[in-house]
Coordinates of C-alpha atoms and ligand atoms in Angstrom, one line a residue:
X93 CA 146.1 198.0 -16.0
X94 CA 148.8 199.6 -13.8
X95 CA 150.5 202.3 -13.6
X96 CA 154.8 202.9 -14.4
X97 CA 156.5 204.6 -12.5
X98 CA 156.1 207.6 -14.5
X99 CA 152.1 207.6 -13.6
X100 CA 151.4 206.3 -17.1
X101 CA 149.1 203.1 -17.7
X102 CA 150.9 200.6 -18.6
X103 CA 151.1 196.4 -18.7
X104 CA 153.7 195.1 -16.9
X105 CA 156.8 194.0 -19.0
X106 CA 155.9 189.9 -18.5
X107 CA 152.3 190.1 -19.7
X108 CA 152.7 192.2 -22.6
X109 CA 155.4 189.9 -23.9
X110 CA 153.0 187.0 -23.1
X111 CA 150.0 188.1 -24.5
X112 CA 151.3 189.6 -28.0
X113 CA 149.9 187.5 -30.5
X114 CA 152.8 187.4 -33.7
X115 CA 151.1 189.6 -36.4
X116 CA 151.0 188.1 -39.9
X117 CA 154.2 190.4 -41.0
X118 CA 156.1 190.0 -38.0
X119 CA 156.1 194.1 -37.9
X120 CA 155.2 194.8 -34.4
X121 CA 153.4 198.7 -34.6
X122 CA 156.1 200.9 -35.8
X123 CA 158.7 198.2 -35.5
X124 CA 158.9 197.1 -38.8
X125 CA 160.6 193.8 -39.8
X126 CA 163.5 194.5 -42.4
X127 CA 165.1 191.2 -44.4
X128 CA 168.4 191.2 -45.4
X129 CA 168.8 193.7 -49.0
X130 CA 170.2 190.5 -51.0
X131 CA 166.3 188.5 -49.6
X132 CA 164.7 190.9 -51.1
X133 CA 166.2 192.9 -53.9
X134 CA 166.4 191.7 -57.6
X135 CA 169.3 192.4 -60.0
X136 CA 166.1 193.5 -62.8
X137 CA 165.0 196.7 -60.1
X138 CA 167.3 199.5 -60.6
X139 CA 166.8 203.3 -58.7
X140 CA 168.2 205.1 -61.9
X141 CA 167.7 203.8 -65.5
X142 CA 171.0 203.2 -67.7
X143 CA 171.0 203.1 -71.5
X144 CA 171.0 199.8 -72.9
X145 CA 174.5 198.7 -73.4
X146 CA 175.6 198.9 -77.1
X147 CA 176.1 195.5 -77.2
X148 CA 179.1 193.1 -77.9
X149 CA 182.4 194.5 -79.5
X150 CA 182.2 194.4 -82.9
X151 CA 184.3 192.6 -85.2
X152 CA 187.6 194.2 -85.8
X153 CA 186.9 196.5 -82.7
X154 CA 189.1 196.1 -79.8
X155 CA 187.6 194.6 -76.4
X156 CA 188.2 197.6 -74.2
X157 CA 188.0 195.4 -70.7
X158 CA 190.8 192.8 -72.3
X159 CA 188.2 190.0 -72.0
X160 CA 187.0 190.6 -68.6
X161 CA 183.6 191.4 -69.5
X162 CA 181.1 190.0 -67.2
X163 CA 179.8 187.2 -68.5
X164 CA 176.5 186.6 -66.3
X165 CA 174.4 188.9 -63.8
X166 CA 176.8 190.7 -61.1
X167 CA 174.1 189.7 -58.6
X168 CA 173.7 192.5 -56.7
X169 CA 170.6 193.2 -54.8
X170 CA 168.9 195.8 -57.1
X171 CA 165.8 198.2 -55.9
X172 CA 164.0 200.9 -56.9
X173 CA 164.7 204.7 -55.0
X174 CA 161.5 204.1 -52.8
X175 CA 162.7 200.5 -52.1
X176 CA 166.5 201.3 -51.3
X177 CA 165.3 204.5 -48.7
X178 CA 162.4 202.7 -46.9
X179 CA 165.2 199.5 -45.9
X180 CA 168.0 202.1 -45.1
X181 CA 165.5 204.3 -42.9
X182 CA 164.1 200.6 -41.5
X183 CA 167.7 199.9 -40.6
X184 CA 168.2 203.2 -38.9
X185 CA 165.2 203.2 -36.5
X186 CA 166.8 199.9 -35.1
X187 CA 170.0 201.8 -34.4
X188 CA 170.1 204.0 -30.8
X189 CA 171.4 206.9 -30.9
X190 CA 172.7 209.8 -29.0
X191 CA 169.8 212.0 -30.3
X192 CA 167.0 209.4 -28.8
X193 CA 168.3 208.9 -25.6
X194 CA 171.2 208.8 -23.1
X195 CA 173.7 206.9 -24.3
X196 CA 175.8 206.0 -21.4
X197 CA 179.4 204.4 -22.6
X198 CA 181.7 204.7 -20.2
X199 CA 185.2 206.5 -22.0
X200 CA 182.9 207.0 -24.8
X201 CA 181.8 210.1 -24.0
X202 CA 178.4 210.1 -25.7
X203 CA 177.6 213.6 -25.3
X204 CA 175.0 215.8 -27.7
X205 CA 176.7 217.1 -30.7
X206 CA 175.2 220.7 -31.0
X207 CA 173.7 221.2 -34.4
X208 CA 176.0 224.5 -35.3
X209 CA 178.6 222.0 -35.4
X210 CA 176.3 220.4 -38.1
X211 CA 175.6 223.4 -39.7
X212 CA 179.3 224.9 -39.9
X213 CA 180.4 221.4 -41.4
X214 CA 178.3 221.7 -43.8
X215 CA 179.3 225.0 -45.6
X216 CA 180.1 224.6 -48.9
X217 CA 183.4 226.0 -48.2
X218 CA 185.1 223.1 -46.0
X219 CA 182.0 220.3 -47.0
X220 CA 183.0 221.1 -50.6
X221 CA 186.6 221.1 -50.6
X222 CA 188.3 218.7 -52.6
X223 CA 191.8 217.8 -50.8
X224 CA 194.0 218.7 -53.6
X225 CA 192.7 222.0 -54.1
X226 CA 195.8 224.5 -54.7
X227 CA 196.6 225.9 -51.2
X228 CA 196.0 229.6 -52.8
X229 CA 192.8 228.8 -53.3
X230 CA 192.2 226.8 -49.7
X231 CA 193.4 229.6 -47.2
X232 CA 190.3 229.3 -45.1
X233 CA 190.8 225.8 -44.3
X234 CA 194.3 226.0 -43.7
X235 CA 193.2 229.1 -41.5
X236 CA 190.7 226.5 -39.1
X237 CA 193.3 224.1 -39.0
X238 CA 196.1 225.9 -37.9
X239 CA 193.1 227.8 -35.4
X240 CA 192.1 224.6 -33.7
X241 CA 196.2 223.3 -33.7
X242 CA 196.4 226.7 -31.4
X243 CA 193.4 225.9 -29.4
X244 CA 194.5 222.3 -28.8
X245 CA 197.9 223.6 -27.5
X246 CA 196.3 226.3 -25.4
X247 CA 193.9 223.9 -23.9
X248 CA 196.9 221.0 -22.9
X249 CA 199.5 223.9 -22.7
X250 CA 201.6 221.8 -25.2
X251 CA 204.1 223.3 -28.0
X252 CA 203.6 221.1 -30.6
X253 CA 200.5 219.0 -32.5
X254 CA 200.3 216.7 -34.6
X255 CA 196.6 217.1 -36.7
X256 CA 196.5 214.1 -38.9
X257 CA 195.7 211.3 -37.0
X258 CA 192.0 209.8 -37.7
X259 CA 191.2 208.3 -34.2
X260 CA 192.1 207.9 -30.9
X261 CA 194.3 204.9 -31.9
X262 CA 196.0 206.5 -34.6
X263 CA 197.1 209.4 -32.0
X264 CA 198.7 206.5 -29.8
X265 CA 200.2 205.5 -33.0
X266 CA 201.9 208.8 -34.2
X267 CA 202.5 209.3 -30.4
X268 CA 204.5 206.1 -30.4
X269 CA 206.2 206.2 -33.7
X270 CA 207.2 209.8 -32.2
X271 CA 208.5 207.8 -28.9
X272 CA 210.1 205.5 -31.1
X273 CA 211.8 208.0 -33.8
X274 CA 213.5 210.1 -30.3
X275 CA 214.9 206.8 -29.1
X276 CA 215.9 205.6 -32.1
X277 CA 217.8 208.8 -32.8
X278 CA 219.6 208.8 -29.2
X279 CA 220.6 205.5 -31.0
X280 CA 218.6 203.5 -27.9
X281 CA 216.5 201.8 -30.5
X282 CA 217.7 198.4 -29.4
X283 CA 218.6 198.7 -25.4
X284 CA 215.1 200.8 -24.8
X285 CA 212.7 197.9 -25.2
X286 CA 209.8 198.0 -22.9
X287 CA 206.5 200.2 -21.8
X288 CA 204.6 199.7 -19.1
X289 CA 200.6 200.5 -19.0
X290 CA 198.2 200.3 -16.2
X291 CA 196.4 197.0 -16.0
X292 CA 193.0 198.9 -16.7
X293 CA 194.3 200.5 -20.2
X294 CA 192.5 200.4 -23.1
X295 CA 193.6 197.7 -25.1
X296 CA 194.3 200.3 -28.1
X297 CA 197.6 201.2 -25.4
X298 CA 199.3 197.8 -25.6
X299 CA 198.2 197.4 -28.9
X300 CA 200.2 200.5 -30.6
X301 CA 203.2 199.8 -28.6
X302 CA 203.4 196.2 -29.6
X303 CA 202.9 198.0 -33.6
X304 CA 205.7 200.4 -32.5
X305 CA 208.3 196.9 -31.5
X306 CA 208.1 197.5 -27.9
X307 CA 207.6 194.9 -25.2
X308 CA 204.5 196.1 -22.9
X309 CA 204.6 195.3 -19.2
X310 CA 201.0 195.6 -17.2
X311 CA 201.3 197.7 -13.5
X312 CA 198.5 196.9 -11.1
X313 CA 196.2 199.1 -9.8
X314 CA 196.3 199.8 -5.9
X315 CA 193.4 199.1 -3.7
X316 CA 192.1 203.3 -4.6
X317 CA 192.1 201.8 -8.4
X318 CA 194.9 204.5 -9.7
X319 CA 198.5 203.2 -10.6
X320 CA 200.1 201.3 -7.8
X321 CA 203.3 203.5 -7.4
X322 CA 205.9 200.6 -5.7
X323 CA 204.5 197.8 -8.5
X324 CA 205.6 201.2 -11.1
X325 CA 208.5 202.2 -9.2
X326 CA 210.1 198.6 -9.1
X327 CA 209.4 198.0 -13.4
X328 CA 212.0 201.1 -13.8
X329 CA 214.9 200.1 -15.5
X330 CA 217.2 201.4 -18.4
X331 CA 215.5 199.8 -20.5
X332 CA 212.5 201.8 -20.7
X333 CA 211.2 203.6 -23.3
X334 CA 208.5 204.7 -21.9
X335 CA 205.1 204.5 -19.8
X336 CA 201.3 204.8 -21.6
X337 CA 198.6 206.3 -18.8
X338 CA 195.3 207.1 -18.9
X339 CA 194.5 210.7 -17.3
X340 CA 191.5 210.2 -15.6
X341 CA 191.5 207.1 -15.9
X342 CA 189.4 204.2 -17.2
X343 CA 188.0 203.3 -13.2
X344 CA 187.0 207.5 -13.9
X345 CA 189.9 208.7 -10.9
X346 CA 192.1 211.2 -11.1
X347 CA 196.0 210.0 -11.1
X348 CA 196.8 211.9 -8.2
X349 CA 200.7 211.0 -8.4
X350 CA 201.0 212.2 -12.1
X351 CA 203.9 214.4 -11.4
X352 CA 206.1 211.8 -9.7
X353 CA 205.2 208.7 -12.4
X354 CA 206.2 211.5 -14.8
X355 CA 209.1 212.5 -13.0
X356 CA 210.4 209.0 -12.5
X357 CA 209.7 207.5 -16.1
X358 CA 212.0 211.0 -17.3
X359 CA 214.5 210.1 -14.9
X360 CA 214.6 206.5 -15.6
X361 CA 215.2 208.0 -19.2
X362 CA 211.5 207.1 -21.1
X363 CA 208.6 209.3 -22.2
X364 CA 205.5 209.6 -20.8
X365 CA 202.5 209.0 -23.3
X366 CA 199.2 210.2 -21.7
X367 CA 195.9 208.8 -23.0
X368 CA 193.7 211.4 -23.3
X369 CA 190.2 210.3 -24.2
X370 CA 189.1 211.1 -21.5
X371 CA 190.4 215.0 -21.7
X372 CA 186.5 215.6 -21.2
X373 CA 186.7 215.3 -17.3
X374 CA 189.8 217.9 -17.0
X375 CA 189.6 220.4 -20.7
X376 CA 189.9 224.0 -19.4
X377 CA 190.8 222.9 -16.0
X378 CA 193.8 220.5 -16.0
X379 CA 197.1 221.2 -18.7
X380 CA 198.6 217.9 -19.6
X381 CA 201.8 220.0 -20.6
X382 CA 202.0 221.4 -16.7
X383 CA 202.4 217.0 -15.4
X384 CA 204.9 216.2 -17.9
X385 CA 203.4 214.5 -20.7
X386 CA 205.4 214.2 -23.8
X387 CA 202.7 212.9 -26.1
X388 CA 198.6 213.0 -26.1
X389 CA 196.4 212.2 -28.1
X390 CA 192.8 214.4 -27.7
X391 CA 189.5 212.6 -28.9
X392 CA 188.0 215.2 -31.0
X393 CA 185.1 213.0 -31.4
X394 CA 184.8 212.9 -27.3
X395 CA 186.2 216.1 -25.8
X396 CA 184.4 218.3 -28.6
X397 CA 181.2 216.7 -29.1
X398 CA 180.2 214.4 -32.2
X399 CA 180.8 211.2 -30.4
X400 CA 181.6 208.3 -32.7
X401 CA 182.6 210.1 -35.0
X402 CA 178.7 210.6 -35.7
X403 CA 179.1 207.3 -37.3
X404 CA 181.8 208.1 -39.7
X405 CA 185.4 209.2 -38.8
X406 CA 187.0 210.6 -35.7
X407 CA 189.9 212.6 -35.1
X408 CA 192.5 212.4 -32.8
X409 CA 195.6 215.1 -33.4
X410 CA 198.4 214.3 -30.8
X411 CA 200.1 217.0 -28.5
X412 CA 204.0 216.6 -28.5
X413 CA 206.6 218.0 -25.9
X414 CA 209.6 220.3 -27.2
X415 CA 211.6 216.8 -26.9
X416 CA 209.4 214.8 -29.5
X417 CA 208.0 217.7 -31.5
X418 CA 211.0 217.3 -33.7
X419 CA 210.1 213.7 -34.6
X420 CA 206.3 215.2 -35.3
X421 CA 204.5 213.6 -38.5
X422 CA 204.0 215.7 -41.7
X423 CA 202.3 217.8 -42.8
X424 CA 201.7 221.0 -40.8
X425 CA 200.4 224.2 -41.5
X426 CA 203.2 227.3 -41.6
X427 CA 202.0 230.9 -41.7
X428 CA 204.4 233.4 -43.4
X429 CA 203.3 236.8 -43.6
X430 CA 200.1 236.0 -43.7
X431 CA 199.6 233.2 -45.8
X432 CA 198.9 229.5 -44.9
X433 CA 200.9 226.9 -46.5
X434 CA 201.7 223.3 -45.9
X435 CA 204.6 221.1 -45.5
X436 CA 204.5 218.5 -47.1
X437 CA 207.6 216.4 -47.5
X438 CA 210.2 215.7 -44.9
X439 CA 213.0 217.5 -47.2
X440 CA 210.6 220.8 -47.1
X441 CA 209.8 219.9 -43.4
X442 CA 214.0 219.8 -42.6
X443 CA 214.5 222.8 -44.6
X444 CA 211.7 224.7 -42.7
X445 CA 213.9 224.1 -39.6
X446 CA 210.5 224.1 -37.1
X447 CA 208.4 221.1 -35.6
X448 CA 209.0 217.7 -37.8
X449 CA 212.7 218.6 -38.8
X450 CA 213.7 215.0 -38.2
X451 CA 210.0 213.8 -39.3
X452 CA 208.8 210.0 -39.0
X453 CA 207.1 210.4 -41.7
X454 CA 203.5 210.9 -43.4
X455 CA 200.4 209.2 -41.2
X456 CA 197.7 209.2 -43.8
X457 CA 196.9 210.8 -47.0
X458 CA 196.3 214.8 -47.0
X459 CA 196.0 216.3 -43.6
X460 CA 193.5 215.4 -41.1
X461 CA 189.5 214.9 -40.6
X462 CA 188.5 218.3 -42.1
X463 CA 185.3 217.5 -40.6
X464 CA 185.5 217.0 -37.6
X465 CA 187.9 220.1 -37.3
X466 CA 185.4 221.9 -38.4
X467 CA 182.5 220.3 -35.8
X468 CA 185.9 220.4 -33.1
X469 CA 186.2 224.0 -33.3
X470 CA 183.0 225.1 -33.5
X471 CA 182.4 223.4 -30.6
X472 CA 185.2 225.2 -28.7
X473 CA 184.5 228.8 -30.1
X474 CA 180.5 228.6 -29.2
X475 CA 181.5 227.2 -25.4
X476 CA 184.2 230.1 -24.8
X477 CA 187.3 229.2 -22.4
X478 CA 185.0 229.7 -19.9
X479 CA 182.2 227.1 -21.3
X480 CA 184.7 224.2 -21.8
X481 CA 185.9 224.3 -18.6
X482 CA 182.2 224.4 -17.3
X483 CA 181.4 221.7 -19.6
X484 CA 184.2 219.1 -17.6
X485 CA 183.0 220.4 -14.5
X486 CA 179.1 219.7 -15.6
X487 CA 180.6 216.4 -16.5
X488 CA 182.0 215.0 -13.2
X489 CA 179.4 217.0 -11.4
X490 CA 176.5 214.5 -13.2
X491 CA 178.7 211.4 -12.8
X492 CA 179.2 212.0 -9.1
X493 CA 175.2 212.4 -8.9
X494 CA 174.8 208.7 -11.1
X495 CA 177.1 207.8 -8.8
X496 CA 175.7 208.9 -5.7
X497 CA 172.1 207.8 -6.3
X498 CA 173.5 204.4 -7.7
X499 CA 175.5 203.2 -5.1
X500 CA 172.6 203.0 -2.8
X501 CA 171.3 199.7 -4.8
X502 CA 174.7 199.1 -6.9
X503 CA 178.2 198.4 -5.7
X504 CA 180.7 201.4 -6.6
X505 CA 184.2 199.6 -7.4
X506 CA 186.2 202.5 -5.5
X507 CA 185.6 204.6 -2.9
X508 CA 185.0 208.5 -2.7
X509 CA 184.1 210.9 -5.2
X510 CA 184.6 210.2 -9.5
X511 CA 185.7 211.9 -12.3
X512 CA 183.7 212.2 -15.5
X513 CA 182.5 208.1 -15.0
X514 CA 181.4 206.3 -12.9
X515 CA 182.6 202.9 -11.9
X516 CA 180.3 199.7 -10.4
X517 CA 181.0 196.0 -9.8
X518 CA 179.1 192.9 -9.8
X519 CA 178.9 192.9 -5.7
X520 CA 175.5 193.5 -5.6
X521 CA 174.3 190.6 -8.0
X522 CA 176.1 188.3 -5.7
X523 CA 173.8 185.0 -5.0
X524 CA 171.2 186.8 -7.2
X525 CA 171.7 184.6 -10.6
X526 CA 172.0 187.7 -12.8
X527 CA 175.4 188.8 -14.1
X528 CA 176.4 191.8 -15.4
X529 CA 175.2 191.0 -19.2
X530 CA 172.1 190.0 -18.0
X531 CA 171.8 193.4 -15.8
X532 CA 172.8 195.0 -19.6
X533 CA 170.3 193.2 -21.2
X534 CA 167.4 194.3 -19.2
X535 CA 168.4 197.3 -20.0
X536 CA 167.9 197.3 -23.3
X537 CA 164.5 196.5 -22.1
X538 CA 163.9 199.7 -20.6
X539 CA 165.0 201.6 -23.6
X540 CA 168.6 202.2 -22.7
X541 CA 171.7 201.4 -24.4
X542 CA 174.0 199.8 -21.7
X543 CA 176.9 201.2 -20.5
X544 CA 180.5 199.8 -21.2
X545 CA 180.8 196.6 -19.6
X546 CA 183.2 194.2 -18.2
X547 CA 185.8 197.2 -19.3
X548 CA 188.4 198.3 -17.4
X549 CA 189.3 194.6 -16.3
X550 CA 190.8 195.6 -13.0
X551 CA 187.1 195.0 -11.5
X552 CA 184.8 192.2 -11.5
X553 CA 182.0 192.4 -13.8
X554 CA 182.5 195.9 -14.4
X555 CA 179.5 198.2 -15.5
X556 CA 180.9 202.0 -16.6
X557 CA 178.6 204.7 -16.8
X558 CA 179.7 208.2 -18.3
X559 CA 176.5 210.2 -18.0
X560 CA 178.4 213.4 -19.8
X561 CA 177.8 217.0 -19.6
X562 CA 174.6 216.7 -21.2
X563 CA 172.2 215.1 -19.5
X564 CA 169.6 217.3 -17.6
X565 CA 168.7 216.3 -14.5
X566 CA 165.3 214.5 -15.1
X567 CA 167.3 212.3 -17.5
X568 CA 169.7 211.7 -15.0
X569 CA 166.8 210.8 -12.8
X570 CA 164.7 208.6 -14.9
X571 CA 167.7 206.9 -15.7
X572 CA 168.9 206.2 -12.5
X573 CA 165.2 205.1 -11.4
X574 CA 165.2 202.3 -14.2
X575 CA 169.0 200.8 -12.9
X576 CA 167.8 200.9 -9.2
X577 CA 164.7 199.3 -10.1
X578 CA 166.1 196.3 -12.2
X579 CA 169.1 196.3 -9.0
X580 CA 166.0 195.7 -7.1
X581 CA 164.4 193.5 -8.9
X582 CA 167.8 190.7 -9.4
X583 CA 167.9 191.2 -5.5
X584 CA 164.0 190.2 -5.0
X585 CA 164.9 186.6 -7.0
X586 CA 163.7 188.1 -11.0
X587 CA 166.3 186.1 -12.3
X588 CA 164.6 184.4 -15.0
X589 CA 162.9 188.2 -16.4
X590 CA 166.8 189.0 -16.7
X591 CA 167.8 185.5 -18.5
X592 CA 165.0 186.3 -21.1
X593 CA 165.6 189.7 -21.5
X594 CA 166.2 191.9 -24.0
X595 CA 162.1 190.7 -24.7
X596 CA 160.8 193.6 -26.6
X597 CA 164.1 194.6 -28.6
X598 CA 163.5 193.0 -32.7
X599 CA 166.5 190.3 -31.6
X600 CA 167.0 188.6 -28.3
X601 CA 170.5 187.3 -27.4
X602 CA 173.0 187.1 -30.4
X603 CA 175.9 184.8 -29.8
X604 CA 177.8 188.3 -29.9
X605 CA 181.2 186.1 -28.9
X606 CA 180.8 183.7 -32.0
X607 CA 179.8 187.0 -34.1
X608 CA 183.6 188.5 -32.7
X609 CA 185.6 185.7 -33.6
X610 CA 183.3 184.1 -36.3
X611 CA 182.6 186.9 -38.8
X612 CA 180.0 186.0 -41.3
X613 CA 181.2 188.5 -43.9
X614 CA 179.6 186.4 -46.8
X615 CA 175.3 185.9 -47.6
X616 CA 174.8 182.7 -49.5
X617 CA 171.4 182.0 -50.9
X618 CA 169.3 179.8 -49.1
X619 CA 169.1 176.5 -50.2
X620 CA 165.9 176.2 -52.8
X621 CA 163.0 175.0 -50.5
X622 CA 162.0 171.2 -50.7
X623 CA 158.9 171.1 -53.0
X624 CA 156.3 169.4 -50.8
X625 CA 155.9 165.9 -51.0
Ligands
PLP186 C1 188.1 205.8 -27.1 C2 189.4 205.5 -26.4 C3 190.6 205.2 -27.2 C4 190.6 205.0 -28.7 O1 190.0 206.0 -29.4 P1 189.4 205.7 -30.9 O2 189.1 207.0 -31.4 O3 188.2 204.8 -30.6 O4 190.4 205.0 -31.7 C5 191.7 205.0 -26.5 N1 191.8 205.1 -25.1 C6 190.7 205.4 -24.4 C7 190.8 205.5 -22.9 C8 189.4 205.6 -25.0 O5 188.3 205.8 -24.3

């Protein structure tokens, strides 16, 4: 028996995976085999029990579904209460999460959602509230919203926001349509054709402009990975409507020439849409508003903790300059004498003479993630000013220390010091055999969710590791221990341990390309078995 590295017996990871015998259920100790619901459920189980249907209609009565009664089983997997939980909790313990471990996503910000978030959600009072509630009677929410709306402009040191969007990419959206109603009304609409985003953008960046009709131009990155300012400079034209950066951006740098791509895409006539997932690095420190941004969206479900969306939606309100707050999205909140109401239509929002006078429009039904506003500014209240702006400093403070310890045995794509992520490249599996989804896979072996890889494109192989604020240090340096270790390992000649790996996950290798492009959205019942001859 040896020991791991933690001083704890253990086998090492090739003989245990040898010598397993398969049990007769294929569970393996608590890792319990799950077939799919429709293998195993039965349209006769049911969870709840139904009075029997009164039968057929009657003569003489009329057939209240017009004839579209169901004429033979629906064939939907049915199971009993104990049944349906056990398969759903199965399911779960298969998922990672940011509660089991670290969870290291680079521009995901996978940071620990502090259970008073939980908790503040979950009042009856905003859980409870039903959307078209009469405004009277739904001050208190209208209250947090327009609360958070003034922390988010505080924060970014921005005069206007937009609260509905649901995500990250619908900010970019409203922030675009925003772009697009200004230039339209200059009556540009046709002459003002193109944007240009950094080569290592997020794809959502090209993607929204393309929605919003523009053509999208890529600028290279210079040889510090930030935006190459000649390659920018020469793209200027009249034709611009505007340029979509990433502040820190996706390599995890600081844009150090902010003010002079901001500067130069005003004077060239554009707007400057910042990308601000990755607010995390810079809240409390850095206001978009003081380098010129006229449009940001803020990750809600990043910045302020509940990453994911905790598995259901984000939130991603937009900050807007005086020049596009006019084009803002309805509704918004309005306090008179102090009562909250909303405006609703574009008429009301013209009449009411503030942001959204000349309104693109409604995003989404009702206003916003109430949710997450809730989980957003709970967050932001328990920190204090003074916390948030700890919390981004915490953050690049623990990337530079992955990064740090890392580099000895990995290759960092730039150099000097990060932001909130840090940034390697394949180098150092060069000649080794293993490549950077096998280095991912062995992870997964070691009971870690990779980090973001092959993403931002400007570097080969990439591997992008945000550690966040809330890692303590003996995560950190377990964590760091295991990559150095499998670094190690693909430079002593391992390569076939990495080809095999993940070897103790409940899959191996899933064609995950063919499962991209190939959706299988549909089961079919296996063919009946041969009887044996
Ligand atoms: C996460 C992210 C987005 C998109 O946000 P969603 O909420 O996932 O839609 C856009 N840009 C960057 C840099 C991101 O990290």
């Amino acid at each position: 028996m040896s020991m791991n590295s933690q001083g704890r017996p253990t086998r090492a990871v090739a003989d245990a995976a040898k010598d397993a015998a398969p049990t007769l259920t294929g569970n393996r100790a608590l890792q319990i085999e799950e077939p799919l619901i429709f293998e195993f459920g039965h349209f006769s189980g049911a969870g709840v029990d139904l009075p029997e249907p009164r039968g057929e209609v009657a003569p003489g009565e009329r057939d209240r579904l017009g004839g579209l009664g169901r004429a033979g089983d629906i064939g939907l997997p049915g199971l009993s209460e104990p049944e349906a939980m056990r398969h759903f909790v199965r399911l779960s313990q298969k998922n990672y999460a940011i509660d089991m471990g670290p969870f290291p996503l680079g521009s995901c910000t996978m940071k620990h959602n502090p259970r008073l978030n939980e908790k503040m959600a979950r009042l009856p009072g905003f859980a409870d509230l039903h959307p078209l509630t009469p405004q009277v009677a739904a001050q208190g929410a209208l209250e947090l919203i327009d609360t958070l709306a003034w922390w988010l402009k505080e924060l970014t040191g921005m005069p206007a926001v937009a609260m509905s969007p649901k995500a990250g990419a619908h900010g970019e959206l409203c922030g675009m349509m925003s772009i697009r109603a200004a230039i339209d009304a200059r009556g540009e609409g046709d002459t003002r054709t193109r944007v240009l985003a950094p080569e290592s953008a997020h794809g959502t960046n090209p993607a929204t402009a393309v929605q919003c009709g523009f053509k999208v131009e890529g600028i290279p990155a210079d040889a510090s990975g930030r935006v190459d300012l000649e390659a920018f400079r020469a793209k200027l034209g009249p034709d611009i409507a505007g340029i979509m950066v990433t502040n820190p951006n996706t390599c995890g740098l600081f844009e150090r020439d902010i003010r002079s791509i901001a500067d130069a895409v005003h004077e060239a006539g554009g707007y400057f849409y910042c990308d601000g997932a990755n607010f995390n690095a810079i809240a409390g420190k850095v206001r978009p508003g003081d380098l010129g941004v006229d449009a940001m969206h803020i990750n809600l479900h990043k910045t302020f903790s509940t990453p994911h969306g905790g598995g259901g939606p984000g939130s991603g309100p937009t900050v807007l300059s005086a020049a596009l707050a006019p084009y803002a999205p309805i509704p918004h909140v309005v306090v008179e004498d102090g009562v909250y109401h909303l405006v609703e239509t574009r008429r009301a929002a013209k009449a009411e003479g503030g942001d959204s006078v000349e309104s693109f429009g409604r995003l989404t039904a009702f206003h916003g993630q109430m949710g997450m506003f809730v989980r957003a500014l709970s967050y932001m209240m328990s920190h204090g000013v003074d916390g948030v702006r700890q919390a981004a400093e915490d953050a690049v403070l623990n990337a530079n220390y992955v990064l740090a310890r890392l580099k000895t045995e990995m290759t960092a794509a730039f150099d000097g010091y990060c932001m909130h992520e840090a940034l390697f490249d394949d180098r150092f599996l060069k000649g080794t055999g293993v490549e950077t989804i096998d280095f991912a896979k062995a992870m997964i072996d070691e009971g870690y969710h990779p980090m973001t890889m092959y993403f931002p494109l400007v570097v080969h192989g990439a591997m992008l590791i945000e550690p966040t604020e809330s890692e303590s240090r003996r995560e950190l340096d377990l964590f760091c221990d295991a990559l150095l270790s499998l670094a190690r390992r693909a430079k002593a000649g391992e390569v076939d341990g990495f080809k095999a790996a993940p070897v103790f996950a409940p899959r191996r290798r899933l064609d995950e390309t063919a499962a991209a492009r190939k959706p299988v959205l549909r089961w079919t019942p296996p063919a009946p078995r041969q009887a044996a001859e």
